[in-house]
Amino acid sequence: MPQVSSPAPSWVSEYGTHTAVLGGRTYRIVAYPQGSPLAGKYGCYRGGKYTGLTRDLAAAKTWCSDLARQSRDSSSLP
């Protein structure tokens, strides 16, 4: 069966936080501030729970999209 590609996620940026609803769950990307040990990195959260750390915003968006896809694919198994 051919895979149907999902539309590109629509990320909303507000106050330095990027948010999208993917697969019915809220994903949030937070840029860690200067002076933090994690400065320059991005934290990814799904439903308020930490899921990982990435090096840049593009990687964080890819990470969240992949998590949503994995969650969707595993929930559609018989």
Short mmCIF file of C-alpha atoms in Angstrom, two decimals:
data_model
loop_
_atom_site.label_atom_id
_atom_site.label_comp_id
_atom_site.label_asym_id
_atom_site.label_seq_id
_atom_site.Cartn_x
_atom_site.Cartn_y
_atom_site.Cartn_z
CA MET A 1 0.00 0.00 0.00
CA PRO A 2 1.50 3.40 -0.94
CA GLN A 3 2.19 5.81 1.88
CA VAL A 4 0.22 9.02 1.84
CA SER A 5 2.29 12.00 2.86
CA SER A 6 0.90 14.22 5.56
CA PRO A 7 0.61 17.94 5.02
CA ALA A 8 3.48 19.99 6.40
CA PRO A 9 2.87 20.95 10.03
CA SER A 10 1.80 24.50 10.70
CA TRP A 11 4.05 25.90 13.44
CA VAL A 12 2.98 29.00 15.36
CA SER A 13 5.75 31.13 16.83
CA GLU A 14 4.96 33.19 19.90
CA TYR A 15 7.34 34.62 22.50
CA GLY A 16 10.20 32.41 21.34
CA THR A 17 8.18 29.20 21.57
CA HIS A 18 7.05 27.24 18.52
CA THR A 19 3.85 25.21 18.82
CA ALA A 20 1.98 22.82 16.52
CA VAL A 21 -0.76 20.26 16.90
CA LEU A 22 0.36 17.05 15.20
CA GLY A 23 -1.73 13.91 15.26
CA GLY A 24 -4.02 15.49 17.86
CA ARG A 25 -1.19 16.21 20.33
CA THR A 26 0.43 19.53 21.12
CA TYR A 27 4.14 19.78 20.39
CA ARG A 28 6.17 22.69 21.73
CA ILE A 29 9.73 23.72 20.94
CA VAL A 30 11.55 25.98 23.38
CA ALA A 31 14.82 27.81 22.69
CA TYR A 32 16.97 27.75 25.81
CA PRO A 33 18.15 31.25 26.81
CA GLN A 34 21.67 32.65 26.81
CA GLY A 35 23.40 31.94 30.10
CA SER A 36 21.73 28.54 30.36
CA PRO A 37 23.97 25.46 30.17
CA LEU A 38 21.78 24.51 27.19
CA ALA A 39 21.98 27.92 25.47
CA GLY A 40 21.63 27.67 21.71
CA LYS A 41 19.80 24.34 21.86
CA TYR A 42 16.10 23.54 21.52
CA GLY A 43 13.98 21.42 23.85
CA CYS A 44 11.08 19.45 22.42
CA TYR A 45 7.93 18.71 24.42
CA ARG A 46 4.87 16.60 23.58
CA GLY A 47 1.79 17.14 25.69
CA GLY A 48 3.91 18.97 28.26
CA LYS A 49 6.44 16.14 28.60
CA TYR A 50 10.07 16.53 27.57
CA THR A 51 10.99 14.39 24.55
CA GLY A 52 14.48 15.52 23.59
CA LEU A 53 17.11 18.13 22.85
CA THR A 54 18.21 19.27 19.40
CA ARG A 55 20.91 21.52 17.99
CA ASP A 56 18.67 23.88 16.00
CA LEU A 57 15.08 24.81 15.23
CA ALA A 58 14.87 22.85 11.97
CA ALA A 59 16.10 19.70 13.71
CA ALA A 60 13.57 20.24 16.51
CA LYS A 61 10.69 20.54 14.04
CA THR A 62 11.84 17.38 12.27
CA TRP A 63 12.14 15.57 15.63
CA CYS A 64 8.58 16.50 16.63
CA SER A 65 7.16 15.60 13.21
CA ASP A 66 8.90 12.21 13.33
CA LEU A 67 7.52 11.54 16.83
CA ALA A 68 4.01 12.37 15.66
CA ARG A 69 4.40 10.10 12.62
CA GLN A 70 5.72 7.21 14.76
CA SER A 71 2.85 7.65 17.20
CA ARG A 72 0.30 7.71 14.37
CA ASP A 73 1.84 4.68 12.64
CA SER A 74 2.00 2.58 15.83
CA SER A 75 -1.61 3.40 16.74
CA SER A 76 -2.84 2.28 13.31
CA LEU A 77 -1.40 -1.24 13.66
CA PRO A 78 -3.99 -4.02 14.03
#
